[in-house]
Tab-separated table of C-alpha atoms in Angstrom:
chain	number	residue	atom	x	y	z
W	2	MET	CA	79.644	14.398	126.510
W	3	GLY	CA	76.367	16.410	126.970
W	4	SER	CA	75.242	14.168	129.832
W	5	SER	CA	78.569	14.646	131.589
W	6	ARG	CA	78.255	18.444	131.393
W	7	LYS	CA	74.695	18.324	132.789
W	8	PHE	CA	75.847	16.138	135.684
W	9	SER	CA	78.741	18.508	136.475
W	10	ALA	CA	76.446	21.547	136.425
W	11	GLY	CA	73.930	19.862	138.729
W	12	LEU	CA	76.654	18.823	141.151
W	13	LEU	CA	78.018	22.390	141.191
W	14	LEU	CA	74.554	23.855	141.986
W	15	LEU	CA	74.091	21.321	144.805
W	16	CYS	CA	77.465	22.298	146.336
W	17	VAL	CA	76.626	26.007	146.129
W	18	PHE	CA	73.267	25.365	147.875
W	19	PHE	CA	74.812	23.562	150.856
W	20	PHE	CA	77.711	26.034	151.100
W	21	THR	CA	75.276	28.989	151.203
W	22	LYS	CA	73.120	27.321	153.833
W	23	ALA	CA	76.166	26.644	156.062
W	24	VAL	CA	77.756	30.093	155.794
W	25	PHE	CA	74.969	32.683	155.704
W	26	ALA	CA	72.504	33.704	158.448
W	27	GLU	CA	69.223	31.942	158.901
W	28	SER	CA	66.299	34.263	159.566
W	29	THR	CA	63.162	32.951	161.263
W	30	GLN	CA	60.057	34.525	162.752
W	31	LEU	CA	58.812	33.380	166.163
W	32	ASN	CA	55.571	34.719	167.732
W	33	GLY	CA	55.783	37.922	165.673
W	34	THR	CA	59.386	38.722	166.827
W	35	HIS	CA	62.336	38.468	164.428
W	36	THR	CA	65.149	36.263	165.737
W	37	PHE	CA	68.595	35.656	164.304
W	38	ARG	CA	71.029	32.769	164.431
W	39	VAL	CA	74.313	33.695	162.812
W	40	LYS	CA	77.245	31.464	161.984
W	41	ARG	CA	79.956	33.935	162.970
W	42	GLN	CA	83.408	34.196	161.483
W	43	GLY	CA	84.084	36.958	164.080
W	44	CYS	CA	82.175	39.195	166.498
W	45	GLN	CA	81.687	42.546	164.752
W	46	ASP	CA	80.299	44.274	167.878
W	47	GLY	CA	82.735	42.793	170.398
W	48	THR	CA	82.303	40.030	172.967
W	49	TYR	CA	81.199	39.477	176.553
W	50	GLU	CA	81.924	36.676	178.997
W	51	HIS	CA	79.184	34.270	180.072
W	52	GLU	CA	79.971	31.292	182.308
W	53	GLY	CA	83.598	31.355	181.217
W	54	ILE	CA	82.805	31.565	177.478
W	55	ASN	CA	83.267	34.588	175.213
W	56	CYS	CA	79.944	35.238	173.453
W	57	CYS	CA	79.282	37.776	170.706
W	58	LYS	CA	77.419	40.924	171.752
W	59	CYS	CA	74.032	41.688	170.193
W	60	ALA	CA	73.872	44.648	167.807
W	61	ALA	CA	72.225	47.959	168.748
W	62	GLY	CA	68.449	47.630	168.670
W	63	GLN	CA	68.574	44.042	169.943
W	64	ARG	CA	68.947	42.106	173.201
W	65	VAL	CA	70.194	38.652	174.196
W	66	ALA	CA	67.553	35.911	173.983
W	67	GLU	CA	69.952	32.964	174.453
W	68	HIS	CA	73.590	33.052	175.566
W	69	CYS	CA	76.148	30.989	173.716
W	70	THR	CA	77.260	27.720	175.371
W	71	LYS	CA	80.103	25.223	175.062
W	72	THR	CA	77.989	23.165	172.657
W	73	VAL	CA	76.311	26.074	170.824
W	74	SER	CA	78.922	28.607	169.819
W	75	ASP	CA	76.396	31.204	168.591
W	76	GLY	CA	73.870	32.835	170.922
W	77	ARG	CA	70.533	34.245	169.808
W	78	CYS	CA	69.490	37.926	169.679
W	79	VAL	CA	66.011	39.440	169.249
W	80	PHE	CA	64.883	42.929	168.320
W	81	CYS	CA	63.633	45.324	171.015
W	82	GLU	CA	59.885	45.945	170.856
W	83	ASN	CA	59.375	48.867	168.500
W	84	GLY	CA	57.813	51.931	170.140
W	85	SER	CA	58.237	50.799	173.741
W	86	THR	CA	61.832	49.569	174.275
W	87	TYR	CA	65.286	50.206	172.829
W	88	ASN	CA	69.044	49.541	173.114
W	89	SER	CA	71.178	52.244	171.542
W	90	GLU	CA	74.503	50.359	171.600
W	91	PRO	CA	75.835	46.812	171.118
W	92	ASN	CA	75.190	44.961	174.355
W	93	SER	CA	74.917	41.750	176.355
W	94	LYS	CA	71.636	42.692	178.065
W	95	VAL	CA	68.767	40.239	178.357
W	96	SER	CA	66.250	43.121	178.322
W	97	CYS	CA	65.844	46.413	176.467
W	98	GLU	CA	65.584	49.893	177.987
W	99	ILE	CA	62.068	51.318	178.457
W	100	CYS	CA	61.302	54.266	176.163
W	101	THR	CA	60.793	57.681	177.768
W	102	SER	CA	57.147	58.780	177.927
W	103	CYS	CA	55.961	62.224	176.825
W	104	ASP	CA	52.506	61.700	178.375
W	105	GLN	CA	53.205	62.525	182.049
W	106	GLU	CA	50.277	64.374	183.581
W	107	ASN	CA	50.781	68.161	183.917
W	108	ALA	CA	54.276	67.954	182.335
W	109	ASN	CA	53.153	69.822	179.143
W	110	LEU	CA	55.272	67.619	176.841
W	111	GLU	CA	54.718	66.211	173.342
W	112	GLU	CA	56.661	63.764	171.175
W	113	GLU	CA	59.343	65.233	168.909
W	114	GLU	CA	60.977	61.999	167.712
W	115	PRO	CA	59.474	58.497	168.142
W	116	CYS	CA	61.134	55.668	170.035
W	117	THR	CA	62.717	52.991	167.828
W	118	PRO	CA	64.645	49.832	168.718
W	119	LEU	CA	67.833	51.877	168.178
W	120	LYS	CA	67.083	55.094	170.098
W	121	ASP	CA	64.925	56.542	172.886
W	122	ARG	CA	61.890	58.771	172.359
W	123	LYS	CA	62.629	62.529	172.327
W	124	CYS	CA	60.148	64.952	173.934
W	125	ARG	CA	59.699	68.698	173.585
W	126	CYS	CA	57.537	71.357	175.220
W	127	LYS	CA	54.029	71.951	173.906
W	128	GLU	CA	53.296	75.277	172.223
W	129	GLY	CA	53.158	78.125	174.749
W	130	HIS	CA	55.500	76.357	177.196
W	131	TYR	CA	59.248	76.305	177.829
W	132	CYS	CA	61.962	74.473	179.747
W	133	ASN	CA	65.361	75.991	180.560
W	134	SER	CA	67.116	72.679	181.279
W	135	ALA	CA	70.802	72.960	180.385
W	136	GLU	CA	70.907	69.294	179.352
W	137	GLY	CA	68.043	69.684	176.913
W	138	SER	CA	66.138	66.703	178.387
W	139	CYS	CA	63.178	68.410	180.041
W	140	LYS	CA	60.856	66.542	182.396
W	141	ILE	CA	58.434	69.436	183.056
W	142	CYS	CA	57.639	72.472	180.873
W	143	HIS	CA	56.302	75.742	182.303
W	144	PRO	CA	53.716	78.128	180.770
W	145	CYS	CA	55.256	81.109	178.989
W	146	ASN	CA	54.786	84.595	180.459
W	147	ARG	CA	52.188	86.489	178.401
W	148	CYS	CA	53.388	89.965	179.527
W	149	SER	CA	49.767	91.156	179.511
W	150	SER	CA	50.422	94.509	181.185
W	151	THR	CA	53.618	95.581	179.373
W	152	GLY	CA	53.885	93.626	176.115
W	153	VAL	CA	56.554	91.147	174.940
W	154	LYS	CA	60.131	92.312	174.373
W	155	GLU	CA	61.551	88.895	173.402
W	156	PRO	CA	59.201	85.977	172.600
W	157	CYS	CA	59.092	82.701	174.485
W	158	THR	CA	61.060	79.782	172.990
W	159	LEU	CA	61.216	76.064	173.783
W	160	THR	CA	64.177	76.709	176.115
W	161	SER	CA	63.535	80.188	177.557
W	162	ASP	CA	60.642	82.251	178.901
W	163	ALA	CA	59.415	85.439	177.271
W	164	ILE	CA	61.069	88.724	178.322
W	165	CYS	CA	58.568	91.492	179.032
W	166	LYS	CA	58.977	95.181	178.266
W	167	GLU	CA	59.758	97.422	181.215
W	168	GLU	CA	56.850	99.196	182.823
W	169	SER	CA	56.660	102.941	182.348
W	170	THR	CA	57.701	104.924	185.467
W	171	GLY	CA	56.120	108.219	184.413
W	172	LEU	CA	52.971	108.961	186.491
W	173	SER	CA	50.523	111.809	186.169
W	174	GLY	CA	49.399	113.864	189.149
W	175	GLY	CA	46.036	112.121	189.145
W	176	ALA	CA	47.689	108.679	189.131
W	177	VAL	CA	49.899	109.635	192.088
W	178	ALA	CA	46.892	110.885	194.037
W	179	GLY	CA	45.035	107.660	193.294
W	180	ILE	CA	47.962	105.567	194.539
W	181	VAL	CA	48.232	107.618	197.748
W	182	ILE	CA	44.519	107.241	198.451
W	183	THR	CA	44.681	103.498	197.780
W	184	VAL	CA	47.641	103.087	200.165
W	185	LEU	CA	45.875	105.070	202.892
W	186	VAL	CA	42.740	102.955	202.550
W	187	PHE	CA	44.805	99.764	202.676
W	188	VAL	CA	46.705	100.908	205.790
W	189	THR	CA	43.452	101.876	207.528
W	190	VAL	CA	41.870	98.501	206.800
W	191	ALA	CA	45.016	96.644	207.887
W	192	LEU	CA	45.165	98.536	211.199
W	193	GLY	CA	41.510	97.736	211.798
W	194	VAL	CA	42.139	94.013	211.199
W	195	VAL	CA	45.172	94.025	213.530
W	196	PHE	CA	43.246	95.855	216.247
W	197	ARG	CA	40.347	93.406	215.959
W	198	LYS	CA	42.693	90.413	216.245
W	199	LYS	CA	44.293	91.877	219.385
W	200	ILE	CA	40.878	92.381	221.019
W	201	LEU	CA	39.916	88.792	220.169
W	202	GLY	CA	43.295	87.600	221.478
W	203	PHE	CA	42.768	89.275	224.836
W	204	TRP	CA	39.299	87.775	225.052
W	205	LYS	CA	40.624	84.285	224.308
W	206	ARG	CA	43.337	84.568	226.961
W	207	ASP	CA	40.631	85.214	229.555
W	208	ALA	CA	38.574	82.205	228.497
W	209	SER	CA	38.461	79.273	230.909
W	210	ASN	CA	39.625	76.696	228.317
W	211	PRO	CA	42.310	78.247	226.093
W	212	PRO	CA	42.984	76.419	222.791
W	213	GLY	CA	46.137	74.318	222.352
W	214	PRO	CA	48.814	74.873	219.699
W	215	VAL	CA	47.518	74.793	216.128
W	216	ASN	CA	50.372	72.806	214.546
W	217	ASP	CA	52.022	70.324	216.902
W	218	PRO	CA	55.297	68.957	215.411
W	219	LEU	CA	54.959	65.235	214.663
W	220	LEU	CA	57.386	62.378	215.175
W	221	PRO	CA	58.232	60.249	212.097
W	222	VAL	CA	56.316	56.966	211.970
W	223	ASP	CA	56.570	53.866	209.751
W	224	MET	CA	54.116	54.299	206.864
W	225	GLU	CA	54.640	50.842	205.349
W	226	PRO	CA	51.783	49.117	207.280
W	227	HIS	CA	49.383	51.841	206.076
W	228	ILE	CA	50.657	52.283	202.501
W	229	VAL	CA	47.471	50.946	200.836
W	230	GLU	CA	45.167	53.252	202.868
W	231	VAL	CA	47.469	56.279	202.455
W	232	ALA	CA	47.751	55.696	198.680
W	233	GLU	CA	43.957	55.470	198.424
W	234	ILE	CA	43.598	58.834	200.217
W	235	ILE	CA	46.217	60.560	198.023
W	236	GLY	CA	45.063	59.218	194.642
W	237	TRP	CA	47.145	58.908	191.470
W	238	LYS	CA	46.695	62.506	190.246
W	239	VAL	CA	48.097	64.089	193.410
W	240	MET	CA	50.767	61.368	193.863
W	241	SER	CA	52.073	61.936	190.330
W	242	GLN	CA	52.271	65.695	191.036
W	243	ILE	CA	54.310	64.965	194.181
W	244	GLY	CA	56.585	62.676	192.144
W	245	LEU	CA	57.130	65.285	189.423
W	246	SER	CA	57.989	67.908	192.050
W	247	CYS	CA	60.740	65.542	193.289
W	248	LYS	CA	62.052	64.875	189.731
W	249	MET	CA	60.729	61.294	189.678
W	250	ALA	CA	59.457	61.308	186.076
W	251	ASN	CA	61.363	58.107	185.236
W	252	ALA	CA	59.840	56.379	188.265
W	253	ILE	CA	56.372	57.459	187.063
W	254	ASP	CA	57.043	55.895	183.650
W	255	SER	CA	58.340	52.730	185.322
W	256	VAL	CA	55.330	52.140	187.612
W	257	ARG	CA	52.891	52.732	184.746
W	258	HIS	CA	54.809	50.239	182.620
W	259	ASN	CA	54.899	47.664	185.442
W	260	HIS	CA	51.117	47.835	186.101
W	261	PRO	CA	49.306	48.756	182.843
W	262	GLY	CA	45.938	50.388	183.499
W	263	ASP	CA	46.049	49.899	187.300
W	264	SER	CA	46.152	53.408	188.824
W	265	ASP	CA	45.869	52.017	192.379
W	266	MET	CA	49.092	50.030	191.958
W	267	TRP	CA	50.750	53.046	190.254
W	268	THR	CA	49.969	55.154	193.340
W	269	GLN	CA	51.157	52.527	195.852
W	270	GLU	CA	54.447	51.796	194.047
W	271	LEU	CA	55.269	55.477	193.411
W	272	LEU	CA	54.461	56.284	197.076
W	273	ARG	CA	56.780	53.485	198.204
W	274	ARG	CA	59.621	54.833	196.009
W	275	TRP	CA	58.974	58.366	197.289
W	276	MET	CA	59.170	57.063	200.889
W	277	GLU	CA	62.548	55.446	200.132
W	278	LEU	CA	63.749	58.777	198.744
W	279	GLN	CA	62.564	60.747	201.818
W	280	GLY	CA	63.879	58.261	204.367
W	281	ARG	CA	62.793	58.107	208.005
W	282	ALA	CA	60.931	61.447	207.934
W	283	ALA	CA	58.639	60.423	205.023
W	284	SER	CA	55.426	60.548	207.102
W	285	VAL	CA	56.085	64.105	208.298
W	286	GLU	CA	57.226	65.304	204.848
W	287	LEU	CA	54.133	63.831	203.159
W	288	ILE	CA	51.748	65.814	205.379
W	289	LYS	CA	53.826	69.001	204.914
W	290	THR	CA	53.884	68.527	201.133
W	291	LEU	CA	50.130	68.000	200.895
W	292	ARG	CA	49.513	71.185	202.905
W	293	LYS	CA	51.862	73.157	200.649
W	294	MET	CA	49.856	71.863	197.675
W	295	ARG	CA	46.652	73.006	199.456
W	296	HIS	CA	45.324	69.473	199.863
W	297	ASN	CA	44.549	70.044	203.547
W	298	ASN	CA	41.690	67.558	203.602
W	299	LYS	CA	43.963	64.746	202.403
W	300	ALA	CA	46.668	65.841	204.871
W	301	ASP	CA	44.156	65.711	207.754
W	302	GLN	CA	42.944	62.241	206.747
W	303	ILE	CA	46.497	60.869	206.576
W	304	LYS	CA	47.416	62.513	209.877
W	305	GLU	CA	44.385	60.877	211.515
W	306	LYS	CA	45.432	57.523	209.987
W	307	LEU	CA	49.110	57.709	211.008
W	308	TYR	CA	48.773	59.679	214.243
W	309	PRO	CA	45.832	58.591	216.438
W	310	ILE	CA	44.842	60.853	219.319
W	311	ASP	CA	47.260	59.135	221.726
W	312	SER	CA	50.161	59.215	219.201
W	313	PRO	CA	53.365	60.888	220.529
W	314	THR	CA	54.365	64.350	219.299
W	315	VAL	CA	57.251	66.624	220.064
């Protein structure tokens, strides 16, 4: 009787072992990345169609590593890389979204919330800076006004600049006299400069070889054959500033992710994306933009590269 009970108990434990192994998920670790194979009774996060078969979606924070097939009813999902990629919703993607960077040069941002497999990184303005973006997702923060001459009426916040006190309009007799004298001196100097320029202008008109126009308008040219040389002239620091001025912060993050540590490739790829954004007039706009940023030397070098002496102008 005792032997029969022991045999029954052992048989019951053996059945429970195989039943548990067949029903519950099997967790493995492959190359440092957690993977999951799940024997599904139903798809909790919905389904998607792949090659005519309905596969279960991966949960938020994961991506598809292997689609289900006719012979393998369960696909395989893997976690997004923590700190660099994420998926915030159940999905059928084979890749995760790249986390937003708070380290763009001259953007004055810092990390508020870290990036996890489930959600993107959240940035905020550094102390002494603000961004008035209505959406709350700032790409560039601006320095707060210090109101040095009048004092602060309302302090600067993360979303609004400081409001300065109004300047006093009451002036003493001495102050008025000082202003009048200053204006008179300024007007006298200005008239002298204008008169001098006119005299020089008349002299130049009488010269035997008068100078040509200072800024000849240029015709758009194809920059693609010269993109490596142009990118080398611009450099990554200036190219990233041009990209930020055109609201290309995501493109900056993307090129840095695609070519880790290679600033030359960052510059070339961001320049190529900027050219696509500008269209046919990219060559002309690039030279104009560099001059507005007071990089005249770079503008002259690129103009010499793209527009030789016999190049057509309008």
